[in-house]
Short mmCIF file of C-alpha atoms in Angstrom, two decimals:
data_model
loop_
_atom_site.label_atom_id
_atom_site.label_comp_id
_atom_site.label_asym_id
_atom_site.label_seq_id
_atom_site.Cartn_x
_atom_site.Cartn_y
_atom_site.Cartn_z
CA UNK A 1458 11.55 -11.38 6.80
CA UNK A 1459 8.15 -11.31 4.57
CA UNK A 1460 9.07 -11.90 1.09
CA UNK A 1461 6.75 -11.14 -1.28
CA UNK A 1462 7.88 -11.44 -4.44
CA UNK A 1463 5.84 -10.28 -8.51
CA UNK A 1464 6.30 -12.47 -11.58
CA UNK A 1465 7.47 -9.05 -13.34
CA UNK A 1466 8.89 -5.37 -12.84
CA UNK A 1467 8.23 -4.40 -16.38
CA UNK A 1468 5.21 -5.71 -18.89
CA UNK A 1469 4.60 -4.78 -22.60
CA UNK A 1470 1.01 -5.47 -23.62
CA UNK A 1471 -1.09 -4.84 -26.48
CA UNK A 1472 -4.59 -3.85 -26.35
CA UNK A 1473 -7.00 -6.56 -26.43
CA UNK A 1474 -4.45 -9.39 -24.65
CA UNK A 1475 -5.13 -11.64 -21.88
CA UNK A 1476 -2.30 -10.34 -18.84
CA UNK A 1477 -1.26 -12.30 -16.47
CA UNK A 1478 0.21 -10.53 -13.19
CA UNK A 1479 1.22 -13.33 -10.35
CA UNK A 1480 2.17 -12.96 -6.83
CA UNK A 1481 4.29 -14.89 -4.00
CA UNK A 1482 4.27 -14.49 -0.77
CA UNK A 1483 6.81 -17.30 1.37
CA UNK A 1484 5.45 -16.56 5.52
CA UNK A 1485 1.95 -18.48 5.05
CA UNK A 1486 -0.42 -15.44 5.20
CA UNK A 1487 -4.07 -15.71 4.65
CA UNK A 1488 -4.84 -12.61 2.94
CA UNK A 1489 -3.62 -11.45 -0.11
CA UNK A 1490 -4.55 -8.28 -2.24
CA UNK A 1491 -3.72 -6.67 -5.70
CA UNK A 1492 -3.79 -2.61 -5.90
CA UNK A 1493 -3.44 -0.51 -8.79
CA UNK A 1494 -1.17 3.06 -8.19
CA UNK A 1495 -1.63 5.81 -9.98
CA UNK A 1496 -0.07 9.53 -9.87
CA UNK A 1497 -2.39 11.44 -7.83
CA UNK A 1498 -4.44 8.23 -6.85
CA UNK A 1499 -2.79 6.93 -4.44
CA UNK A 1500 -3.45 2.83 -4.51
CA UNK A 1501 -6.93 1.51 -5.01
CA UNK A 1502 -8.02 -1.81 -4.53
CA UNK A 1503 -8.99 -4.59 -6.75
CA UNK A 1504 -9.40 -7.46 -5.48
CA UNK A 1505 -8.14 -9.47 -2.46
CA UNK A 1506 -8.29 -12.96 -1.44
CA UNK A 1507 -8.82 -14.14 2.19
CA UNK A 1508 -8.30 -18.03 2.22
CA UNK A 1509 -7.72 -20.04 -1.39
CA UNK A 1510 -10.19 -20.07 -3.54
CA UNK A 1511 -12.02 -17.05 -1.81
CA UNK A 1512 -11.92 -13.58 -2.94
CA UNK A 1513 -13.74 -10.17 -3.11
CA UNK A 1514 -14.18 -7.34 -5.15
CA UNK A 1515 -12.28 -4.49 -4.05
CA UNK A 1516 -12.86 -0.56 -5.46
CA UNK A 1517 -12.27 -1.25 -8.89
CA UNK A 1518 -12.83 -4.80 -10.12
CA UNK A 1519 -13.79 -3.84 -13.25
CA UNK A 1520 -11.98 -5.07 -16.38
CA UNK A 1521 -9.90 -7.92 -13.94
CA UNK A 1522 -10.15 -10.90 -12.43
CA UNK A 1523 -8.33 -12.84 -10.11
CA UNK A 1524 -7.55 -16.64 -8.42
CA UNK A 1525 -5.81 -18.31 -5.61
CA UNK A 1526 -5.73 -21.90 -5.96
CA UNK A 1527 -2.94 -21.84 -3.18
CA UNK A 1528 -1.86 -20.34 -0.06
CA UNK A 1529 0.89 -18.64 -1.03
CA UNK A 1530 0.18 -17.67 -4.78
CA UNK A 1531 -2.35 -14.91 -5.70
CA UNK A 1532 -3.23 -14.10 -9.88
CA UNK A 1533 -4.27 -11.09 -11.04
CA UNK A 1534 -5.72 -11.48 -14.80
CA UNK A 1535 -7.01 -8.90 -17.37
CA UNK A 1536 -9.21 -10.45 -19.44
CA UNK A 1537 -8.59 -7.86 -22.58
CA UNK A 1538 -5.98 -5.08 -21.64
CA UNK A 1539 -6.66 -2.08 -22.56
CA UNK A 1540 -5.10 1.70 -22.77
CA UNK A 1541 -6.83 2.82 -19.20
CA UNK A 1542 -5.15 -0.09 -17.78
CA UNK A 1543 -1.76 1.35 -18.43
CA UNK A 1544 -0.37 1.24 -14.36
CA UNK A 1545 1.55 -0.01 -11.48
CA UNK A 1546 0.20 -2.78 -10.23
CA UNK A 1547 1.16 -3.78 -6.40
CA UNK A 1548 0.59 -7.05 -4.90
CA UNK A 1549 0.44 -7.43 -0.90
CA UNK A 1550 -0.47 -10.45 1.53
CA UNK A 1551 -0.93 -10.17 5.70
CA UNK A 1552 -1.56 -12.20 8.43
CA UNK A 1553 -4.39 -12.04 11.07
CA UNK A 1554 -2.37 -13.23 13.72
CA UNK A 1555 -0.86 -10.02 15.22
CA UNK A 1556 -4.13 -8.62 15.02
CA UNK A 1557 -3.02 -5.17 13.33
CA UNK A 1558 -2.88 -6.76 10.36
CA UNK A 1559 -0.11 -4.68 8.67
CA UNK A 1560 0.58 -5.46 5.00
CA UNK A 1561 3.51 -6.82 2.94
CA UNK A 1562 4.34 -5.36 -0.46
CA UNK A 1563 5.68 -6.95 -3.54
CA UNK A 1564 8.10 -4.48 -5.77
CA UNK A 1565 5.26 -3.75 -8.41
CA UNK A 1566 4.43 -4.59 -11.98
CA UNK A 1567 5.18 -1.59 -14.12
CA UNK A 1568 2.03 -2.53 -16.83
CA UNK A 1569 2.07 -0.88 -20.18
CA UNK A 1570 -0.80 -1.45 -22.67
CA UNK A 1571 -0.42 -0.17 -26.09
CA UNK B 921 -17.10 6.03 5.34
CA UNK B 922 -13.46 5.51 6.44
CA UNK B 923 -11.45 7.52 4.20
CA UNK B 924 -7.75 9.18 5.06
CA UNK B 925 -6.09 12.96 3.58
CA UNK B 926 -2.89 13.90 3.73
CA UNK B 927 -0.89 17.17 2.51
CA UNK B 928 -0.42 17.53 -1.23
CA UNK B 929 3.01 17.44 -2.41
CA UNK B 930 5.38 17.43 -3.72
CA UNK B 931 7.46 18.58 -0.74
CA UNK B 932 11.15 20.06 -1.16
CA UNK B 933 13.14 20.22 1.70
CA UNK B 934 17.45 21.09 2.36
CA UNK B 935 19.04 18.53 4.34
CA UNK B 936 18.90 18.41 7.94
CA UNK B 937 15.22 20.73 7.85
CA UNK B 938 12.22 19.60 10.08
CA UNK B 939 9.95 17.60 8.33
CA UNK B 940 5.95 17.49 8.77
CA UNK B 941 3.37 15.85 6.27
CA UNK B 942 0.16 15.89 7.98
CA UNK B 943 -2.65 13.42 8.00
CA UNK B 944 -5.96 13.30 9.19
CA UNK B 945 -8.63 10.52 8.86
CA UNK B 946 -12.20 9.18 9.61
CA UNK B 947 -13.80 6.26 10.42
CA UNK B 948 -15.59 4.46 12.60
CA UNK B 949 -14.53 3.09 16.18
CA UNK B 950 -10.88 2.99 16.92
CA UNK B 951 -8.55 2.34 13.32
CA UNK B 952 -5.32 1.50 13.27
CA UNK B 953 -3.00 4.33 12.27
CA UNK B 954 0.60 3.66 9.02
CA UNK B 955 2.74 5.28 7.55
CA UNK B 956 3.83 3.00 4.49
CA UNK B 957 7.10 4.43 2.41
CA UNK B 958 7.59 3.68 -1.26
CA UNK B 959 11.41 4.59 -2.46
CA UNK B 960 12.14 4.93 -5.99
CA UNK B 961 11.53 1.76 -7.92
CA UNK B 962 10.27 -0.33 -5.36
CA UNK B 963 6.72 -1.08 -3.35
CA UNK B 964 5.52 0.10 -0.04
CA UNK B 965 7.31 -0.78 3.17
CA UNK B 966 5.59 0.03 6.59
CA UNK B 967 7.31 2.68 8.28
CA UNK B 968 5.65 3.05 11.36
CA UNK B 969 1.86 2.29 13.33
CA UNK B 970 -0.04 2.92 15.90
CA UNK B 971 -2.71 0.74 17.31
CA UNK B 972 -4.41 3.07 19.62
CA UNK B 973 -5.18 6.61 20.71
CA UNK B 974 -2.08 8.74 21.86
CA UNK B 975 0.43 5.63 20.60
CA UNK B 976 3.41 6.83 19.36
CA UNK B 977 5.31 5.35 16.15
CA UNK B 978 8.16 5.29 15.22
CA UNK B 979 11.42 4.02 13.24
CA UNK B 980 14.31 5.57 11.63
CA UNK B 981 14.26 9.12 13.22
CA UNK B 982 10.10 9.65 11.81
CA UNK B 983 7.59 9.73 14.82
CA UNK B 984 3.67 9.90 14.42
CA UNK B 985 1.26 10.17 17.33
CA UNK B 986 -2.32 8.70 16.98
CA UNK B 987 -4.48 11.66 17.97
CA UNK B 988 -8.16 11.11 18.37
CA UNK B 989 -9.15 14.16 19.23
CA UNK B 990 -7.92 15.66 16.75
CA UNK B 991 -8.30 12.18 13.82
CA UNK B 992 -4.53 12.62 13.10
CA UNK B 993 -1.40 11.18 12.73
CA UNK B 994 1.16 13.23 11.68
CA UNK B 995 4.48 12.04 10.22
CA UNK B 996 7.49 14.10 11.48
CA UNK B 997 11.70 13.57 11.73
CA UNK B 998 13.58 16.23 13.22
CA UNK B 999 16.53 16.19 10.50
CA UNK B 1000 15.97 14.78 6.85
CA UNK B 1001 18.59 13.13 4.83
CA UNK B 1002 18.82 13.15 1.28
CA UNK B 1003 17.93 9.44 1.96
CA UNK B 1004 14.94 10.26 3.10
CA UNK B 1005 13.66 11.21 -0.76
CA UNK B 1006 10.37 8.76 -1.08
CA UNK B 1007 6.67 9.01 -1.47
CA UNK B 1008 4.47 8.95 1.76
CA UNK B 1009 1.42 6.89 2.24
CA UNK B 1010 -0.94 7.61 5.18
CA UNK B 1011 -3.36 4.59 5.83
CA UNK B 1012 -6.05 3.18 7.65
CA UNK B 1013 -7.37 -0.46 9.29
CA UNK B 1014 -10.84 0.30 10.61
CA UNK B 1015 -12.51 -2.52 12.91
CA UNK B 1016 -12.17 -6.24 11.23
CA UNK B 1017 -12.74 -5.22 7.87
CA UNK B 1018 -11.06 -8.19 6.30
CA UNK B 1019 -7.11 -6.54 6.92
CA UNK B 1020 -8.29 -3.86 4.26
CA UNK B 1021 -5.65 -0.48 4.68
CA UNK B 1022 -7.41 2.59 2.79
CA UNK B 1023 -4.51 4.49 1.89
CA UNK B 1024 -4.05 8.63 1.27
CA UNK B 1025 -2.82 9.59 -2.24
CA UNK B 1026 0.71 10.09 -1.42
CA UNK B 1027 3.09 12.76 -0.38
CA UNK B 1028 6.26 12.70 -2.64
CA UNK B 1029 9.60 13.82 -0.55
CA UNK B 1030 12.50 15.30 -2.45
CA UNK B 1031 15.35 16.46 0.41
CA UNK B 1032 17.99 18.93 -1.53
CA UNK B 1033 21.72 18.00 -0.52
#
């Protein structure tokens, strides 16, 4: 089975901090993504990542950043947290092999900024 | 652009009731269809897909048909369990758009014992 696997379930930040979210995934896929959910939302987004150091804005880049110096390990970085960025963040990876390309989620990072 | 809606919830159903949450979509050429299910606490797990017009999915009891003629694919199970209480994603891969899914906002699931 996929494993895919998110530094944290639960973060306490203050506004104005430098967040680090990170991201595992253990079956060698070449894309990864990072979403944000939000009631009502559904997930958006942010960025994803299709080989290492590659990426791509997504919806809403704004505010974040990301890296993937290898394979398996995708970062997801707020440069200065702030209130609006209060959210559950979801991390996923897939492989283009099967050629539907159906993607693997992480539990979630339940962010807080204060 | 590609985009997907599905029914507003929340929906409360008894046990055992007939279950439809209905999704329709657009996009260009020929998307692949998911249902993605999120349980309490935990991220999205594919439920079901379909690849192709008039495919059926389907896994534990839920069945969705890819209709193009009508750009839907609605989720139904013929007998909820309380089990069954989740949040329902609809989503979308059009074409070879880099393995992006556009997902629907959600349909939250609460089955009454």
């Amino acid at each position: 089975d996929v494993k895919v696997t998110q530094s944290s379930r639960y973060l306490v930040k203050r506004t104005g901090e430098k967040v680090f979210l990170e991201c595992v995934q253990d079956m060698d896929h070449e894309n990864m993504f990072w979403y944000r959910q939000d009631p009502g939302l559904g997930l958006r987004l942010i960025y994803f990542s299709y080989d290492v150091k590659m990426k791509e804005k997504g919806d809403i880049p704004e505010g974040y950043s990301v890296s993937r110096e290898k394979k398996e390990r995708f970062s997801l970085i707020l440069e200065s947290a702030s209130t609006n960025q209060t959210s559950m963040y979801l991390c996923a990876s897939t492989t283009l092999s099967t050629g539907v390309h159906e993607q693997y989620f992480g539990p979630g990072t339940r962010l807080t900024v204060t | 652009g590609n985009s997907v809606t599905q029914m507003e919830g929340p929906v409360t159903l008894s046990e055992e009731a007939f279950l439809t949450i209905n999704c329709t979509y657009t996009a260009t050429g020929y998307p692949s269809l998911f249902w993605y299910v999120q349980y309490p606490g935990e991220g999205l797990q594919l439920l079901l897909k379909a690849t192709k017009a008039d495919d059926k999915g389907s896994n534990k009891g839920f069945e969705a048909t890819y209709r193009k003629e009508t750009t839907s694919f609605h989720l139904e199970k013929g007998s909820v369990q309380v089990s069954d209480s989740a949040v329902y994603f609809c989503a979308l891969r059009a074409g070879s758009s880099a393995s992006k899914i556009i997902f629907g906002s959600g349909t939250r699931l609460s089955i009454r014992p």
